Amino acid sequence: MLFAQNGAPRGAKPITFTDVTASAGIKFTHNAGKAGKKYLPETLGSGGAFFDADVDGWLDIFLVNGKDWTPRGKKSLSALYRNNKNGTFTDITAGSGLDVELYGMGVSAADYDNDGKQDLYLTALEGDRLFHNEGGGKFRDVTKEAGIANANLGTSAAWLDYDRDGRVDLFVANYVQWSAKTDLWCSLDGVTKSYCTPESYKGTASKLYRNLGGGKFEDASRKAGIADPTSKSLGVAVLDYNGDGWPDIFVANDTQPNKLYRNNKSGTFTDTGLSAGVAFGEDGVARGAMGVDAADYDGSGRPSLIVGNFSNQMLGLYHNEGTELFVDEAPLSTVGRASLLTLAFGTFFFDYDLDGLADIFVANGHIEEEIARVQPKVQYAEPPLLFRNLGKKKFENVTAAMGAALNRPMVARGAAYADFDRDGDLDALVTTNSGPAHLFRNDGGNQNNWLSVRTVGSKSNRDGIGAVIRVEAASGKQWNLVRSGSSYCSQSDLALTFGLGADRAVTALEIEWPSGTKQRLTNIAANQGITVEEGKGIVAQWKPAAQKAN
């Protein structure tokens, strides 16, 4: 793993995250349908995604919306924003095919039919939807013809090629059995209705859809061994935790044991969460787990986990010990102490200062507006948390130093990252419950050098999901996995950005494709984005559009 001197970026200018939502032209407010009934789904939504909707090489934004429980005349729609390549976006929702009113929750993007265009999967209360990308920013609802049938309060979703046949499959995290007719009465004070916690409801099985090709999917949940009806799933991360080359699945469950599904290489999975030490908190109690991500944050060569939990439970930072065992390092770290009172939804690893070390971002927000009345130290709206990786398993809470725009209370839910303005450093998208979405531009992260790598499979799936990329530079080595899912109900860019610190070149880049093909490139200049096609090499390159002023 690369280590910058003292963990600090070159250059004297501080890094800040600037809220550019308004100047970028994004005007979106989430509708949870709140009308005093305190229905459980109102607390959950919703997410957002970075993906290239029109295949022009620039990342667009999709924001998931809910709707009113009783129609009020005006439709409540999700939103598709096209990247104008100049720091601004244009709302192209109307006529896109995505202008459908749903009580939406999550989104995940991938090219499921290998035609070169990323498709969208939306989880929604009344039934999930699969939208095929027709090109030119147009989408077609193919849910029924694809064989998708999930109306189980789906939340997060992730694409993965679990059988390594060259076609991406789909995992959908389902939450609990709920309907307006079966809604329960709960109270914080015994007088007024409040939102019920998930203990009040029965769990429901998540779904695994196997891609059959030809635009068809089969429900392989039971056959694969992941259909646990007691689960109450909110987050999913794909990782190869035992290093055998096959994608495993971590599922964050709310008040039920988390799942770590080991891929048996036979189309089936075995839950090893309990034996691996990730099913419960350190006290042996199942926590209120929400979002999750996986990365090698300490240079061990193995992916570890970050899990967002309920307030008074702190984050879970499960270090992969390499013996199919994880140890939660949060209780003894800054990560745990700083996150004890917050309620974490979206969370992910990303290298915001490009020093070669994976930092942690957490989007926080409680589910109960009146929580401060009964727990004065816990707030409804809470600031995000940004932990800078100092190396040697140490993190520093740098939220306050990132600027007032980021360090302010919000009722956050989804979170995703991408380099939307193509200047090298990673920006963040945060959604809020019954509030606006926020686009935070990273200003100053690109004082360090970097390399962005996008994969295009040929034998493997078109997006290269599941590919392992290893880079070597003068300062050392690092690696990452091309993966969908992670965070909460959201999708980050599939391209991998490697922070290089002061190194001006990558001396060697190796890709292990899901097909088993291995590819090696040498002497690649820093500060550019490259697209690598399986079996061909670099097929496209781009340089930063502009260097931003701090």
XYZ file of C-alpha atoms in Angstrom:
550
model
C 0.000 0.000 0.000
C 1.204 3.493 -0.763
C 2.012 5.871 2.064
C 2.421 9.598 1.454
C 4.873 11.393 3.716
C 3.130 11.934 7.069
C -0.097 10.889 5.360
C -0.400 14.429 3.948
C -0.972 15.508 0.348
C 1.622 17.527 -1.471
C 0.837 21.210 -1.747
C -0.090 23.710 0.907
C -3.754 24.192 0.097
C -6.368 22.506 2.299
C -8.915 20.093 0.872
C -12.558 21.077 1.148
C -15.861 19.640 -0.054
C -17.936 22.369 -1.674
C -21.704 22.009 -2.028
C -22.206 22.697 -5.736
C -25.755 21.324 -5.933
C -27.367 24.622 -6.923
C -24.630 25.786 -9.290
C -24.619 22.349 -10.933
C -28.326 22.699 -11.694
C -29.564 19.897 -9.472
C -32.986 20.702 -8.040
C -34.323 17.633 -6.302
C -36.250 17.071 -3.096
C -37.031 13.593 -1.841
C -40.668 12.806 -1.047
C -41.138 10.170 1.665
C -44.911 10.671 1.620
C -44.948 11.811 5.231
C -48.462 12.792 6.278
C -48.529 11.962 9.960
C -49.180 8.238 9.647
C -45.608 7.320 10.632
C -45.384 4.440 8.156
C -42.141 2.464 8.395
C -40.952 2.971 4.761
C -40.969 6.739 5.314
C -37.794 6.382 7.366
C -35.754 4.483 4.785
C -35.447 6.216 1.422
C -33.697 6.781 -0.705
C -30.528 6.476 -2.757
C -28.693 7.873 -5.749
C -26.300 6.732 -8.461
C -23.403 7.879 -10.591
C -23.474 6.148 -13.985
C -23.014 6.982 -17.667
C -26.597 7.009 -18.914
C -25.862 8.244 -22.450
C -22.467 6.559 -23.005
C -20.588 9.807 -23.609
C -17.832 9.037 -21.101
C -19.118 11.447 -18.443
C -20.942 10.385 -15.321
C -24.596 11.300 -14.982
C -26.687 11.270 -11.790
C -29.866 9.402 -10.943
C -31.837 10.211 -7.793
C -34.510 7.853 -6.442
C -37.777 9.322 -5.171
C -40.741 8.153 -3.115
C -44.302 9.366 -3.482
C -47.423 10.338 -1.548
C -49.457 7.521 -0.022
C -52.610 9.193 -1.329
C -52.262 10.842 -4.765
C -52.415 14.631 -4.580
C -52.449 15.411 -8.274
C -48.777 16.203 -8.881
C -46.597 13.199 -9.583
C -43.460 12.598 -7.562
C -40.719 11.329 -9.868
C -37.141 10.163 -9.610
C -34.675 12.310 -11.553
C -32.058 11.699 -14.252
C -29.463 14.445 -14.677
C -27.185 14.497 -17.736
C -23.624 15.705 -17.193
C -22.971 18.770 -19.373
C -19.186 18.277 -19.073
C -18.721 21.747 -17.580
C -19.668 21.192 -13.955
C -23.396 21.489 -14.599
C -26.205 19.007 -15.214
C -29.476 19.062 -17.170
C -32.624 17.312 -15.961
C -33.562 14.871 -18.742
C -36.077 12.815 -16.762
C -39.078 13.714 -18.916
C -39.406 11.224 -21.743
C -36.459 9.137 -20.533
C -38.611 6.156 -19.586
C -37.494 6.609 -15.991
C -40.265 9.160 -15.407
C -42.411 6.608 -13.568
C -43.975 7.311 -10.189
C -42.849 4.714 -7.641
C -42.232 4.516 -3.936
C -38.566 3.998 -4.704
C -35.727 3.028 -2.392
C -32.484 1.977 -4.062
C -30.683 1.903 -7.392
C -27.915 -0.137 -8.954
C -26.411 0.208 -12.438
C -24.658 -2.305 -14.693
C -24.661 -3.527 -18.282
C -26.561 -6.772 -17.740
C -26.795 -7.724 -21.459
C -23.238 -6.705 -22.442
C -24.383 -4.267 -25.137
C -22.139 -1.423 -23.989
C -24.818 0.558 -22.143
C -25.435 0.559 -18.394
C -28.922 -0.459 -17.317
C -30.735 0.490 -14.091
C -32.358 -1.587 -11.386
C -34.653 0.242 -8.973
C -35.951 -1.204 -5.734
C -39.452 -0.009 -4.896
C -42.108 -0.773 -2.332
C -44.782 -1.786 -4.839
C -42.342 -3.874 -6.898
C -38.802 -3.439 -8.210
C -38.178 -2.328 -11.798
C -35.486 -3.224 -14.314
C -34.876 -0.565 -16.962
C -32.945 -1.426 -20.126
C -30.764 1.334 -21.526
C -31.931 1.948 -25.089
C -29.255 4.569 -25.772
C -29.384 8.346 -25.957
C -30.567 8.666 -22.363
C -33.693 6.575 -23.016
C -34.757 3.560 -20.936
C -37.371 0.822 -21.291
C -39.099 -1.066 -18.476
C -38.279 -4.750 -19.048
C -39.130 -6.038 -15.565
C -41.749 -8.595 -16.557
C -40.030 -9.906 -19.673
C -36.787 -10.271 -17.700
C -38.485 -12.458 -15.102
C -37.947 -10.045 -12.219
C -40.627 -10.172 -9.526
C -39.694 -8.590 -6.205
C -42.205 -6.662 -4.108
C -40.678 -7.284 -0.692
C -39.597 -3.794 0.385
C -36.285 -4.002 -1.451
C -33.541 -1.637 -0.358
C -29.954 -1.958 -1.624
C -28.956 -3.982 -4.684
C -25.694 -5.117 -6.227
C -24.677 -6.619 -9.557
C -22.091 -9.405 -9.494
C -21.092 -12.342 -11.656
C -21.315 -14.955 -8.930
C -21.012 -17.931 -11.314
C -18.360 -16.278 -13.515
C -20.183 -17.019 -16.770
C -19.610 -13.561 -18.264
C -23.049 -12.177 -17.352
C -23.769 -10.089 -14.260
C -26.324 -11.444 -11.807
C -28.254 -9.418 -9.253
C -28.539 -9.499 -5.462
C -31.432 -7.564 -3.908
C -31.556 -6.850 -0.176
C -35.131 -7.068 1.147
C -36.117 -5.551 4.471
C -39.273 -6.662 6.358
C -42.845 -7.744 5.767
C -44.811 -4.498 5.771
C -47.925 -3.034 4.215
C -50.142 -0.088 5.051
C -52.815 -2.537 6.202
C -50.482 -4.319 8.616
C -48.759 -1.174 9.923
C -48.279 -1.280 13.703
C -48.685 1.386 16.393
C -45.475 2.220 18.261
C -44.587 5.111 20.566
C -41.549 6.718 22.153
C -43.551 8.256 24.996
C -46.617 6.007 25.189
C -48.866 8.806 23.936
C -48.070 9.758 20.331
C -47.299 7.407 17.468
C -43.659 7.040 16.433
C -41.895 4.945 13.841
C -41.612 1.289 14.781
C -38.224 -0.379 14.911
C -37.727 -3.495 12.749
C -38.113 -5.815 15.750
C -41.850 -5.194 15.398
C -42.005 -6.802 11.967
C -41.164 -10.200 10.537
C -38.168 -10.498 8.256
C -38.193 -11.476 4.595
C -35.774 -13.254 2.301
C -33.485 -11.350 -0.024
C -33.279 -12.271 -3.702
C -30.545 -13.534 -6.005
C -31.404 -13.332 -9.694
C -29.187 -15.377 -12.010
C -28.650 -13.901 -15.458
C -29.592 -16.508 -18.070
C -28.669 -14.365 -21.040
C -31.065 -13.112 -23.680
C -32.430 -10.564 -21.229
C -33.819 -13.254 -18.921
C -33.240 -13.898 -15.205
C -34.211 -16.738 -12.866
C -34.814 -16.488 -9.138
C -31.931 -18.573 -7.771
C -32.329 -17.437 -4.159
C -33.302 -20.787 -2.648
C -31.034 -22.842 -4.871
C -28.091 -20.601 -3.965
C -28.804 -20.754 -0.235
C -29.338 -17.067 0.445
C -33.128 -17.086 0.997
C -33.196 -16.610 4.769
C -36.717 -15.442 5.726
C -35.528 -14.058 9.071
C -33.239 -11.485 7.461
C -33.975 -7.753 7.568
C -31.493 -6.535 4.986
C -30.544 -2.938 4.230
C -27.042 -3.036 2.755
C -24.981 -5.315 0.528
C -21.298 -5.383 -0.392
C -19.507 -7.710 -2.793
C -16.000 -8.810 -1.833
C -13.669 -11.774 -2.156
C -12.882 -12.077 1.523
C -10.982 -15.373 1.309
C -9.030 -14.559 -1.836
C -10.161 -17.548 -3.900
C -11.145 -15.493 -6.947
C -14.915 -15.896 -6.473
C -17.184 -13.057 -5.290
C -18.676 -13.378 -1.814
C -21.577 -11.322 -0.435
C -21.856 -9.412 2.842
C -25.383 -8.414 3.857
C -26.036 -5.805 6.558
C -29.107 -6.764 8.579
C -31.094 -4.479 10.852
C -31.478 -6.093 14.332
C -30.760 -9.524 12.833
C -27.326 -11.168 12.437
C -25.350 -9.891 9.451
C -24.640 -12.439 6.723
C -21.339 -13.261 5.060
C -22.131 -15.551 2.171
C -19.053 -17.478 1.018
C -19.185 -18.437 -2.644
C -18.922 -22.223 -2.942
C -17.993 -21.982 -6.659
C -20.957 -24.200 -7.472
C -23.762 -21.668 -7.729
C -24.351 -21.893 -3.982
C -23.307 -19.924 -0.923
C -22.654 -20.747 2.732
C -23.311 -18.200 5.484
C -20.072 -17.822 7.474
C -21.036 -14.596 9.260
C -21.045 -16.130 12.713
C -17.762 -18.024 12.425
C -16.120 -15.040 10.694
C -17.071 -12.684 13.534
C -19.190 -10.229 11.517
C -22.701 -11.381 12.438
C -22.906 -9.455 15.719
C -21.339 -6.564 17.584
C -18.563 -7.225 20.061
C -21.203 -7.701 22.781
C -22.753 -10.603 20.894
C -25.912 -8.666 20.033
C -27.221 -8.077 16.511
C -26.974 -4.392 15.661
C -29.034 -2.053 13.497
C -26.820 -2.336 10.415
C -27.537 -0.120 7.415
C -24.857 0.605 4.807
C -21.628 -1.273 4.145
C -18.504 -1.247 2.010
C -15.363 -3.349 1.622
C -11.764 -2.361 0.887
C -8.176 -3.063 1.852
C -7.669 -0.055 4.118
C -4.412 -1.196 5.742
C -2.435 -2.692 2.859
C -2.825 -6.252 4.120
C -3.884 -7.515 0.701
C -7.288 -8.494 2.093
C -10.639 -6.637 2.005
C -12.029 -5.459 5.328
C -15.512 -4.091 6.061
C -17.055 -0.839 7.260
C -20.655 -1.178 8.495
C -22.974 1.684 9.432
C -25.066 1.012 12.531
C -27.858 2.572 14.612
C -27.208 5.348 17.133
C -25.517 4.246 20.374
C -23.884 1.366 18.488
C -20.910 2.954 16.657
C -19.645 1.904 13.237
C -18.305 -1.574 12.669
C -14.761 -1.651 11.272
C -14.187 -5.339 10.697
C -10.550 -6.063 9.898
C -9.908 -9.130 7.767
C -7.326 -11.199 9.629
C -6.675 -13.519 6.675
C -7.864 -16.636 8.475
C -11.540 -16.255 7.452
C -11.916 -14.270 10.678
C -12.664 -10.563 11.138
C -11.964 -8.420 14.214
C -13.930 -5.217 14.889
C -11.338 -2.489 15.414
C -13.853 0.354 15.804
C -14.189 0.243 19.625
C -10.508 1.075 20.075
C -10.304 3.614 17.252
C -11.341 7.154 16.398
C -13.870 5.635 13.992
C -15.792 4.036 16.844
C -15.615 6.898 19.327
C -16.711 9.554 16.834
C -19.646 7.510 15.512
C -21.249 6.312 18.751
C -24.177 8.749 18.831
C -24.846 8.998 15.095
C -27.072 6.759 12.989
C -25.177 5.745 9.861
C -26.819 4.899 6.545
C -24.601 5.335 3.469
C -20.915 4.594 4.009
C -17.961 3.848 1.772
C -14.190 3.700 1.444
C -12.589 6.155 -0.992
C -9.261 7.951 -1.245
C -10.364 11.587 -1.087
C -6.806 12.999 -0.770
C -5.218 10.566 -3.248
C -2.409 9.528 -0.933
C -2.937 5.826 -1.591
C -4.859 5.113 1.611
C -8.579 4.299 1.728
C -10.481 6.902 3.771
C -14.018 6.485 5.155
C -17.127 8.566 4.453
C -20.335 8.135 6.465
C -23.767 9.695 5.778
C -25.755 10.058 9.017
C -29.350 10.817 9.960
C -31.813 9.434 12.480
C -35.194 7.920 11.609
C -37.281 9.613 14.326
C -37.849 13.388 14.210
C -38.531 13.555 17.964
C -35.584 11.430 19.119
C -33.939 14.329 20.999
C -36.953 14.491 23.358
C -36.152 11.066 24.793
C -32.406 10.920 24.017
C -31.054 14.487 24.319
C -27.581 13.527 23.063
C -28.963 12.048 19.827
C -30.174 14.316 17.042
C -32.459 13.771 14.059
C -30.264 15.701 11.609
C -26.582 14.810 11.941
C -23.401 15.864 10.120
C -21.614 13.336 7.928
C -18.310 11.890 9.099
C -15.080 11.809 7.104
C -12.213 9.773 8.502
C -8.779 10.262 7.002
C -6.616 7.160 6.869
C -3.288 7.892 8.558
C -1.858 4.448 7.894
C -1.045 1.683 10.346
C -4.784 1.170 11.048
C -5.215 4.690 12.391
C -7.877 7.190 11.319
C -8.463 10.870 12.053
C -11.856 12.579 12.080
C -11.381 15.460 9.616
C -15.024 16.384 9.047
C -14.701 19.830 10.602
C -11.741 20.680 8.364
C -13.657 19.901 5.154
C -15.654 23.123 5.192
C -18.982 24.256 6.586
C -20.921 22.867 3.610
C -20.083 19.281 4.505
C -19.940 19.699 8.265
C -23.600 20.509 8.836
C -26.542 18.446 10.094
C -28.681 16.620 7.543
C -30.999 13.615 7.534
C -28.804 11.660 5.144
C -29.529 8.272 3.621
C -27.723 7.328 0.398
C -24.141 8.210 -0.446
C -21.984 7.590 -3.520
C -18.680 8.798 -4.940
C -17.277 9.530 -8.389
C -15.106 12.014 -10.233
C -18.054 13.739 -11.911
C -16.016 16.710 -13.197
C -13.039 14.611 -14.383
C -10.340 16.516 -12.514
C -8.931 13.427 -10.801
C -10.239 13.607 -7.252
C -13.391 11.915 -5.972
C -16.568 13.873 -5.298
C -19.552 12.781 -3.197
C -23.307 12.594 -3.665
C -25.513 12.488 -0.560
C -29.281 12.028 -0.515
C -31.518 13.029 2.378
C -34.877 11.821 3.639
C -37.661 14.272 2.770
C -35.002 16.790 1.768
C -32.627 17.822 -1.013
C -29.833 15.855 -2.580
C -26.329 17.304 -2.144
C -23.474 17.168 -4.633
C -20.165 17.832 -2.879
C -17.229 18.721 -5.119
C -13.801 17.732 -3.869
C -11.577 20.822 -4.079
C -7.880 20.187 -3.578
C -7.734 16.405 -3.467
C -5.910 16.350 -6.790
C -2.795 17.992 -5.367
C -1.604 14.400 -5.232
C -1.158 12.241 -8.320
C -3.667 9.582 -9.363
C -4.750 7.089 -11.984
C -8.361 6.192 -12.864
C -8.980 2.782 -14.434
C -12.202 1.722 -16.142
C -12.588 -1.902 -17.218
C -14.316 -3.303 -20.317
C -14.731 -7.050 -20.386
C -14.875 -9.274 -23.464
C -14.898 -12.830 -22.106
C -15.878 -11.290 -18.771
C -18.975 -9.150 -18.245
C -18.840 -5.865 -20.137
C -18.348 -3.673 -17.040
C -15.547 -5.872 -15.715
C -17.399 -6.244 -12.416
C -15.349 -8.597 -10.254
C -12.015 -7.704 -11.839
C -9.092 -7.212 -9.443
C -6.735 -4.363 -10.357
C -3.262 -4.172 -8.832
C -0.977 -1.171 -9.336
C 2.671 -0.726 -8.474
C 4.483 2.593 -8.253
C 7.687 3.872 -6.681
C 6.065 4.188 -3.251
C 4.535 0.720 -3.167
C 1.605 -1.436 -4.220
C -2.173 -1.269 -3.869
C -5.205 -3.020 -5.271
C -8.981 -2.839 -5.520
C -11.984 -4.773 -6.819
C -14.416 -3.486 -9.446
C -17.708 -3.792 -7.622
C -21.327 -2.734 -7.727
C -23.470 -2.125 -4.660
C -22.041 -0.988 -1.303
C -23.017 2.097 0.713
C -26.822 2.263 1.148
C -29.353 2.110 -1.693
C -26.776 3.784 -3.946
C -24.231 3.233 -6.710
C -20.758 4.730 -7.012
C -18.732 4.854 -10.212
C -17.427 1.459 -11.318
C -14.075 2.955 -12.356
C -11.331 2.602 -9.752
C -9.253 5.636 -8.763
C -5.825 4.963 -7.285
C -4.151 7.741 -5.311
C -0.432 7.865 -6.092
C 0.854 10.543 -3.721
C 4.028 12.025 -5.205
C 4.525 9.219 -7.752
C 4.307 10.426 -11.332
C 3.729 7.051 -12.936
C 2.448 3.541 -12.385
C 5.280 1.156 -13.195
C 3.003 -1.871 -13.493
C -0.749 -2.463 -13.635
C -2.195 -5.961 -13.521
C -5.815 -6.978 -14.020
C -7.213 -10.348 -13.029
C -10.472 -10.623 -14.972
C -13.429 -12.736 -13.781
C -12.892 -14.975 -16.819
C -9.492 -15.942 -15.440
C -7.573 -13.868 -17.981
C -4.629 -11.899 -16.606
C -3.400 -8.698 -18.193
C -0.290 -6.626 -17.453
C 0.523 -3.076 -18.511
C 3.661 -1.090 -17.685
C 4.852 2.516 -17.408
C 1.554 4.401 -17.318
C 1.731 8.144 -16.685
C -0.163 9.485 -13.687
C -3.009 12.023 -13.698
C -5.161 10.481 -16.379
C -8.102 8.161 -16.810
C -7.652 5.014 -18.864
C -10.059 2.403 -20.170
C -8.616 -1.085 -20.378
C -10.326 -3.714 -22.498
C -9.858 -7.370 -21.711
C -7.343 -8.879 -24.113
C -6.583 -5.575 -25.880
C -5.067 -3.130 -23.397
C -5.697 0.605 -23.158
C -8.435 1.583 -25.618
C -9.222 5.084 -24.365
C -7.577 7.814 -22.275
C -8.620 11.172 -20.890
C -6.848 14.035 -19.153
C -8.370 16.314 -16.497
C -10.926 18.726 -17.905
C -9.687 21.534 -15.669
C -7.897 22.085 -12.410
C -10.261 23.595 -9.855
C -9.318 26.557 -7.760
C -9.403 26.092 -3.983
